[in-house]
Amino acid sequence: MLSASSTPVIEATLPVVGEHLDTIAAEFYRTMIGENPELLNLFSRSAQATGEQRSALAGAVAAYAAHLIGAGPRGVAFEHVVERIAQRHCALGIRPEQYTMVGRYLLRAVGTVLGDAVTPEIGAAWDEVYWIFAARLIGREARIYAEAGVDGRDPWRTFTVAQRITEAHDTVSFVLVPADGGPAPDFRPGQYVTVAADLPGAGRQLRQYSLSQAATGGTLRITVRRVRGTGGAPDGVVSGFLHDHVRAGDEISISRPYGDLVLHPGTEPLLLISAGVGVTPMASILEHVARTQPTRAVTAVHADRSPDRHPLRADMAVNGSRLRSFRSLYWYEEHAGEPGTYPGRVDTDLIPVHPDAVVYLCGPAPFMRTVRAGLHLRGVPDERIRYEVFGSEQWRPVPAPAAA
């Protein structure tokens, strides 16, 4: 709970902070990483170049402030936000003491951008917001680490690449086995691991990749699409490194599995909707269901640029054939025409939606926004749509209403 003295201060200043959020975020990252360059190992350089990651943390704090004063979006449970961020932090090996440094630089950035407008009273109120948020995250992350049996100070384990498989154009799978000969960690279908890639001459970079097969006890599989920069954005350095340099027999460091886009218990029909490499958690979910609930009805929908770029299509077909009721629909922007495929982009009006279906959604953010809007028009409520975001999720406070 926000203190009674800080609540009116946050109510009065949240619109101004929200208006300057991008500038605050840029100043925060510029100073923190400029003075602590070792933190480059934690943050995606591609996401920093596009500005995506700079906005994520500042936006989350501002959105949490809105939540504390009751100004957040209706129907949004902030526990979901906390869980998603905490899972991502554990996958990165974030430690409690790092929150102190982050808070110092974030609040300094607010003061730099807003200048004399930030009185001691305002600074104290925003400091309170930050530490209420941080305390929730630290507590949840400690429980996640404990449940996983992981020391957050050393979260990595070495795996050997047992197989490298070409799945589609610009997409390969890596089948991984523990280098120490022990069992692979168990996980829930839909979760991801972090790959810690030591790049020649560029230090360590961390990236999350969804596990693309069900838990077998012996191996893990990640499926990686090479990220090619567009619109001035750089190519993905980690995906390029994995594609160009990692072969069978090589070793890589990865985290335990984490993530909250997981298959929940139930028997309701499943609707799995993906685009591009967003198919990876869907492949894991489908294989698990085929093994454990063969009578459960599943519909899989996928969008891609063309059939030759569609990864794991054969895997999905094989696992779907093990179900009593399975249907697949594909949309391709190029070279559509075979039975069961459509040209262009996904048309949610053509997707068969069972009234009780639970939807799992993964892909680029614009794709997911469009699909979610279409599903809402079909009567699917938000509580039955579960989704995963590539990169940094952008949390924003609700904009202040325009003056009359």
XYZ file of C-alpha atoms in Angstrom:
404
model
C 0.000 0.000 0.000
C 1.165 3.489 -0.843
C 1.272 5.805 2.165
C -1.454 8.392 2.636
C 1.054 11.220 2.229
C 2.481 9.892 -1.051
C -0.824 9.025 -2.746
C -1.881 12.580 -3.676
C 1.675 13.369 -4.811
C 1.676 10.414 -7.203
C -1.824 11.265 -8.423
C -0.661 14.798 -9.249
C 2.658 13.893 -10.869
C 1.890 10.647 -12.704
C 0.607 12.426 -15.872
C 3.831 14.467 -16.099
C 6.048 11.419 -15.550
C 4.042 9.471 -18.130
C 4.397 12.311 -20.651
C 8.206 12.314 -20.266
C 8.633 8.558 -19.871
C 10.720 7.995 -23.007
C 13.117 10.813 -22.109
C 13.411 9.548 -18.524
C 14.087 6.017 -19.765
C 16.767 7.197 -22.190
C 18.517 9.227 -19.483
C 18.292 6.314 -17.040
C 19.968 3.853 -19.392
C 22.525 6.379 -20.620
C 23.804 7.137 -17.132
C 23.492 3.681 -15.578
C 25.203 1.787 -18.386
C 27.659 4.617 -19.048
C 28.876 4.416 -15.464
C 28.496 0.624 -15.172
C 29.402 -0.834 -18.592
C 29.465 -4.376 -17.183
C 25.645 -4.199 -17.197
C 25.744 -4.443 -20.984
C 25.920 -8.185 -20.363
C 22.378 -8.109 -18.969
C 20.665 -6.046 -21.628
C 19.948 -6.854 -25.256
C 21.970 -4.513 -27.436
C 19.418 -4.862 -30.241
C 16.590 -3.845 -27.912
C 18.650 -0.912 -26.647
C 19.348 0.237 -30.185
C 15.633 0.335 -30.997
C 14.703 1.964 -27.681
C 12.474 -0.984 -26.797
C 14.298 -2.015 -23.642
C 14.934 1.506 -22.391
C 11.204 2.061 -22.027
C 10.346 -1.231 -20.369
C 11.551 -0.679 -16.800
C 10.533 2.968 -16.475
C 7.166 2.092 -17.993
C 6.662 -0.759 -15.530
C 7.350 1.498 -12.535
C 4.993 4.184 -13.855
C 2.302 1.584 -14.564
C 2.747 0.213 -11.050
C 2.299 3.718 -9.652
C -0.966 3.937 -11.596
C -1.982 0.588 -10.129
C -1.243 1.780 -6.564
C -3.503 4.828 -6.919
C -6.252 2.923 -8.746
C -5.617 4.544 -12.117
C -4.526 1.438 -14.003
C -6.508 -0.189 -16.820
C -9.673 -1.888 -15.677
C -9.550 -5.646 -15.520
C -5.732 -5.810 -15.426
C -4.444 -7.837 -12.467
C -1.038 -6.410 -11.666
C -0.060 -9.709 -10.098
C 0.241 -10.929 -13.687
C 2.679 -8.092 -14.435
C 4.772 -8.874 -11.351
C 4.888 -12.571 -12.208
C 5.971 -11.978 -15.788
C 8.746 -9.572 -14.799
C 9.926 -11.801 -11.935
C 10.146 -14.839 -14.205
C 12.191 -12.845 -16.716
C 14.474 -11.506 -14.005
C 15.172 -15.004 -12.682
C 16.007 -16.135 -16.202
C 18.577 -13.321 -16.325
C 20.034 -14.025 -12.887
C 18.953 -10.677 -11.424
C 20.007 -10.309 -7.760
C 18.336 -8.294 -4.963
C 21.273 -5.918 -4.520
C 20.940 -4.780 -8.138
C 17.619 -3.126 -7.308
C 19.410 -0.536 -5.182
C 21.556 0.607 -8.096
C 18.654 0.592 -10.550
C 16.495 2.633 -8.198
C 19.240 5.205 -7.681
C 19.738 5.766 -11.420
C 16.023 5.711 -12.242
C 15.138 8.356 -9.676
C 18.177 10.412 -10.693
C 16.873 10.333 -14.281
C 13.461 11.579 -13.143
C 15.183 14.510 -11.402
C 17.388 15.262 -14.407
C 14.497 15.308 -16.878
C 11.938 17.137 -14.734
C 14.450 19.428 -13.030
C 13.316 21.745 -10.232
C 9.779 20.413 -10.514
C 10.942 17.369 -8.514
C 10.717 18.622 -4.944
C 11.955 16.508 -2.026
C 8.320 15.528 -1.387
C 7.871 14.333 -4.970
C 11.196 12.499 -4.965
C 10.282 10.712 -1.730
C 6.885 9.642 -3.108
C 8.387 8.140 -6.262
C 11.118 6.479 -4.196
C 8.346 4.840 -2.160
C 6.612 3.604 -5.329
C 9.839 2.117 -6.632
C 10.643 0.248 -3.429
C 7.126 -1.125 -2.989
C 7.423 -2.495 -6.526
C 10.976 -3.734 -5.968
C 10.019 -5.486 -2.727
C 7.271 -7.413 -4.491
C 9.636 -8.455 -7.247
C 12.484 -9.403 -4.901
C 10.163 -11.534 -2.789
C 8.658 -13.322 -5.761
C 12.063 -13.863 -7.381
C 13.431 -15.396 -4.172
C 10.564 -17.906 -4.176
C 11.092 -18.731 -7.851
C 14.810 -19.336 -7.310
C 14.029 -21.548 -4.295
C 11.408 -23.567 -6.185
C 13.906 -24.115 -9.015
C 16.712 -25.045 -6.612
C 18.896 -22.308 -8.109
C 21.434 -19.994 -6.538
C 20.613 -16.641 -8.124
C 24.293 -15.657 -7.927
C 25.236 -18.485 -10.320
C 22.163 -19.490 -12.338
C 23.924 -21.097 -15.304
C 24.428 -24.742 -16.231
C 26.515 -26.082 -19.109
C 24.791 -28.108 -21.843
C 26.223 -29.910 -24.852
C 24.628 -29.579 -28.284
C 23.612 -33.139 -29.167
C 21.959 -32.205 -32.484
C 21.617 -29.190 -34.716
C 18.554 -29.403 -36.991
C 17.593 -27.068 -39.828
C 13.867 -26.403 -39.363
C 13.122 -23.749 -41.975
C 14.726 -20.821 -43.747
C 16.825 -18.927 -41.162
C 15.637 -21.232 -38.351
C 17.506 -24.038 -36.602
C 16.877 -26.184 -33.532
C 19.488 -27.158 -30.971
C 18.895 -30.324 -28.956
C 20.749 -29.965 -25.656
C 21.908 -32.455 -23.019
C 23.470 -31.607 -19.625
C 27.262 -31.650 -19.925
C 27.542 -33.053 -16.386
C 25.632 -36.202 -17.351
C 22.748 -35.430 -14.996
C 19.079 -35.212 -15.927
C 17.731 -32.248 -17.838
C 15.501 -30.010 -15.702
C 11.779 -30.567 -15.747
C 9.640 -27.724 -17.053
C 6.078 -26.759 -17.879
C 5.164 -26.594 -21.567
C 5.426 -23.011 -22.760
C 8.458 -22.010 -20.670
C 11.795 -20.656 -21.931
C 15.476 -20.728 -21.016
C 18.094 -18.016 -21.215
C 21.143 -18.696 -23.370
C 24.300 -16.997 -22.074
C 26.342 -16.514 -25.241
C 29.994 -15.490 -24.942
C 30.522 -13.497 -28.113
C 34.079 -13.172 -29.478
C 35.323 -9.694 -28.655
C 31.891 -8.527 -27.473
C 31.394 -10.069 -24.033
C 28.423 -12.046 -22.799
C 24.889 -11.494 -24.029
C 21.709 -13.115 -22.706
C 18.653 -14.119 -24.731
C 15.523 -16.096 -23.942
C 14.383 -18.917 -26.204
C 11.233 -20.955 -25.701
C 11.607 -24.683 -25.271
C 10.091 -26.179 -28.402
C 9.410 -29.733 -27.276
C 7.719 -31.298 -24.268
C 9.767 -32.305 -21.237
C 11.476 -35.644 -21.833
C 13.798 -35.782 -18.841
C 16.812 -36.251 -21.092
C 17.055 -33.288 -23.451
C 15.962 -29.724 -24.000
C 15.319 -28.200 -27.410
C 15.396 -24.561 -28.423
C 14.492 -23.316 -31.893
C 16.220 -20.124 -32.992
C 15.325 -17.864 -35.905
C 18.110 -15.614 -37.133
C 17.108 -12.018 -36.437
C 17.795 -9.820 -39.442
C 17.624 -6.112 -38.670
C 15.172 -3.964 -40.591
C 14.554 -0.234 -40.642
C 18.016 0.553 -39.347
C 17.877 -1.912 -36.455
C 20.942 -4.179 -36.091
C 20.939 -7.903 -36.756
C 20.443 -10.118 -33.725
C 23.927 -10.776 -32.356
C 23.032 -13.874 -30.318
C 20.837 -15.524 -32.939
C 23.569 -14.839 -35.511
C 26.224 -16.305 -33.222
C 24.194 -19.476 -32.635
C 23.509 -19.882 -36.357
C 27.052 -19.200 -37.498
C 29.195 -20.782 -34.794
C 27.378 -23.379 -32.686
C 27.473 -26.973 -33.912
C 26.887 -30.451 -32.489
C 29.409 -31.163 -29.747
C 29.758 -27.502 -28.684
C 28.837 -26.373 -25.182
C 26.595 -23.477 -24.165
C 25.434 -22.120 -20.828
C 21.723 -21.869 -20.157
C 19.438 -21.064 -17.248
C 16.746 -23.201 -15.686
C 13.387 -22.988 -17.470
C 11.197 -20.032 -16.508
C 8.147 -18.206 -17.816
C 4.437 -17.845 -17.116
C 2.976 -18.737 -20.533
C 2.384 -22.289 -19.349
C -0.292 -24.861 -19.980
C -2.721 -24.820 -17.075
C -4.632 -27.921 -15.952
C -7.972 -28.402 -17.647
C -9.839 -30.121 -20.435
C -11.207 -27.099 -22.317
C -10.487 -26.940 -26.058
C -7.183 -25.240 -26.844
C -6.605 -22.610 -29.515
C -2.877 -22.129 -30.199
C -2.131 -19.029 -32.293
C 1.403 -18.086 -33.343
C 3.417 -16.137 -35.858
C 7.015 -16.732 -36.923
C 9.184 -18.309 -34.260
C 6.324 -17.733 -31.807
C 5.353 -21.275 -32.768
C 7.979 -22.639 -30.356
C 5.961 -22.629 -27.102
C 2.959 -23.887 -29.056
C 4.965 -26.882 -30.252
C 5.853 -27.725 -26.662
C 2.248 -27.352 -25.494
C 0.891 -29.450 -28.361
C 3.384 -32.274 -27.809
C 2.592 -32.356 -24.096
C -1.158 -32.490 -24.751
C -0.696 -35.233 -27.355
C 1.181 -37.313 -24.765
C -1.034 -36.673 -21.760
C -4.512 -35.662 -23.017
C -5.065 -37.265 -26.437
C -8.814 -36.672 -26.237
C -8.450 -32.905 -25.784
C -9.472 -30.799 -28.785
C -6.787 -28.506 -30.198
C -6.775 -25.987 -33.042
C -3.409 -24.604 -34.174
C -3.197 -21.359 -36.164
C 0.095 -20.071 -37.547
C 1.160 -17.088 -39.648
C 4.439 -16.726 -41.520
C 5.934 -15.018 -44.505
C 5.966 -18.194 -46.620
C 5.798 -21.990 -46.189
C 9.596 -22.351 -46.355
C 9.895 -20.049 -43.325
C 7.383 -22.004 -41.231
C 9.353 -23.826 -38.473
C 8.241 -27.014 -36.699
C 5.332 -27.536 -39.054
C 6.074 -31.260 -39.405
C 6.398 -31.642 -35.621
C 3.040 -29.969 -35.092
C 1.394 -32.192 -37.702
C 2.793 -35.395 -36.158
C 1.708 -34.459 -32.644
C -1.650 -33.216 -33.887
C -2.281 -36.584 -35.547
C -2.092 -38.217 -32.114
C -5.114 -36.241 -30.928
C -8.719 -37.283 -31.374
C -9.599 -33.756 -32.532
C -6.995 -31.538 -34.190
C -7.270 -28.831 -36.807
C -4.581 -26.575 -38.258
C -4.904 -23.354 -40.255
C -1.992 -21.454 -41.821
C -1.676 -17.955 -43.242
C 1.247 -17.093 -45.536
C 1.994 -13.668 -46.961
C 3.690 -15.328 -49.942
C 3.098 -18.600 -51.813
C -0.100 -19.676 -50.075
C -2.418 -21.978 -51.980
C -2.132 -25.488 -50.607
C -5.189 -26.900 -48.774
C -5.633 -25.484 -45.292
C -3.668 -22.302 -46.040
C -4.776 -18.748 -46.643
C -3.021 -15.791 -48.285
C -2.061 -12.655 -46.415
C -2.409 -12.122 -42.684
C -4.511 -13.932 -40.124
C -8.237 -13.248 -40.369
C -9.690 -13.985 -36.935
C -13.175 -14.280 -38.437
C -12.044 -17.494 -40.167
C -10.654 -19.127 -37.020
C -13.003 -21.707 -35.474
C -13.425 -20.551 -31.863
C -15.083 -22.941 -29.437
C -17.152 -21.036 -26.822
C -15.045 -22.541 -24.007
C -11.656 -22.411 -25.729
C -8.535 -21.250 -23.895
C -6.243 -19.302 -26.224
C -2.442 -19.282 -26.174
C -0.893 -16.535 -28.274
C 2.734 -15.839 -29.175
C 4.370 -13.705 -31.836
C 5.403 -10.126 -32.613
C 3.539 -7.486 -30.606
C 1.594 -5.957 -33.562
C 0.410 -9.433 -34.568
C -0.774 -10.198 -31.050
C -2.578 -6.873 -30.678
C -4.470 -7.492 -33.905
C -5.382 -11.069 -33.016
C -6.463 -10.182 -29.477
C -8.701 -7.407 -30.806
C -10.240 -9.844 -33.286
C -10.808 -12.466 -30.599
C -12.458 -9.882 -28.353
C -14.901 -9.134 -31.172
C -15.594 -12.876 -31.350
C -16.522 -12.833 -27.661
C -13.327 -14.259 -26.164
C -12.588 -12.466 -22.859
C -9.073 -11.465 -21.816
C -8.994 -14.009 -19.001
C -9.064 -16.796 -21.597
C -6.232 -15.325 -23.701
C -2.710 -16.110 -22.483
C 0.235 -14.653 -24.326
C 4.014 -14.363 -24.496
C 5.892 -11.269 -25.675
C 9.203 -11.346 -27.557
C 11.643 -8.886 -26.034
C 10.635 -6.255 -23.478
C 6.989 -5.796 -22.673
C 5.944 -2.159 -22.707
C 3.903 -1.213 -19.634
C 2.444 2.274 -19.713
C 0.304 4.319 -17.314
C -3.094 5.378 -18.594
C -2.739 8.780 -20.323
C -4.326 11.728 -18.557
C -7.650 12.823 -20.128
C -7.435 15.751 -22.489
C -8.437 19.120 -21.061
C -11.938 20.222 -21.943
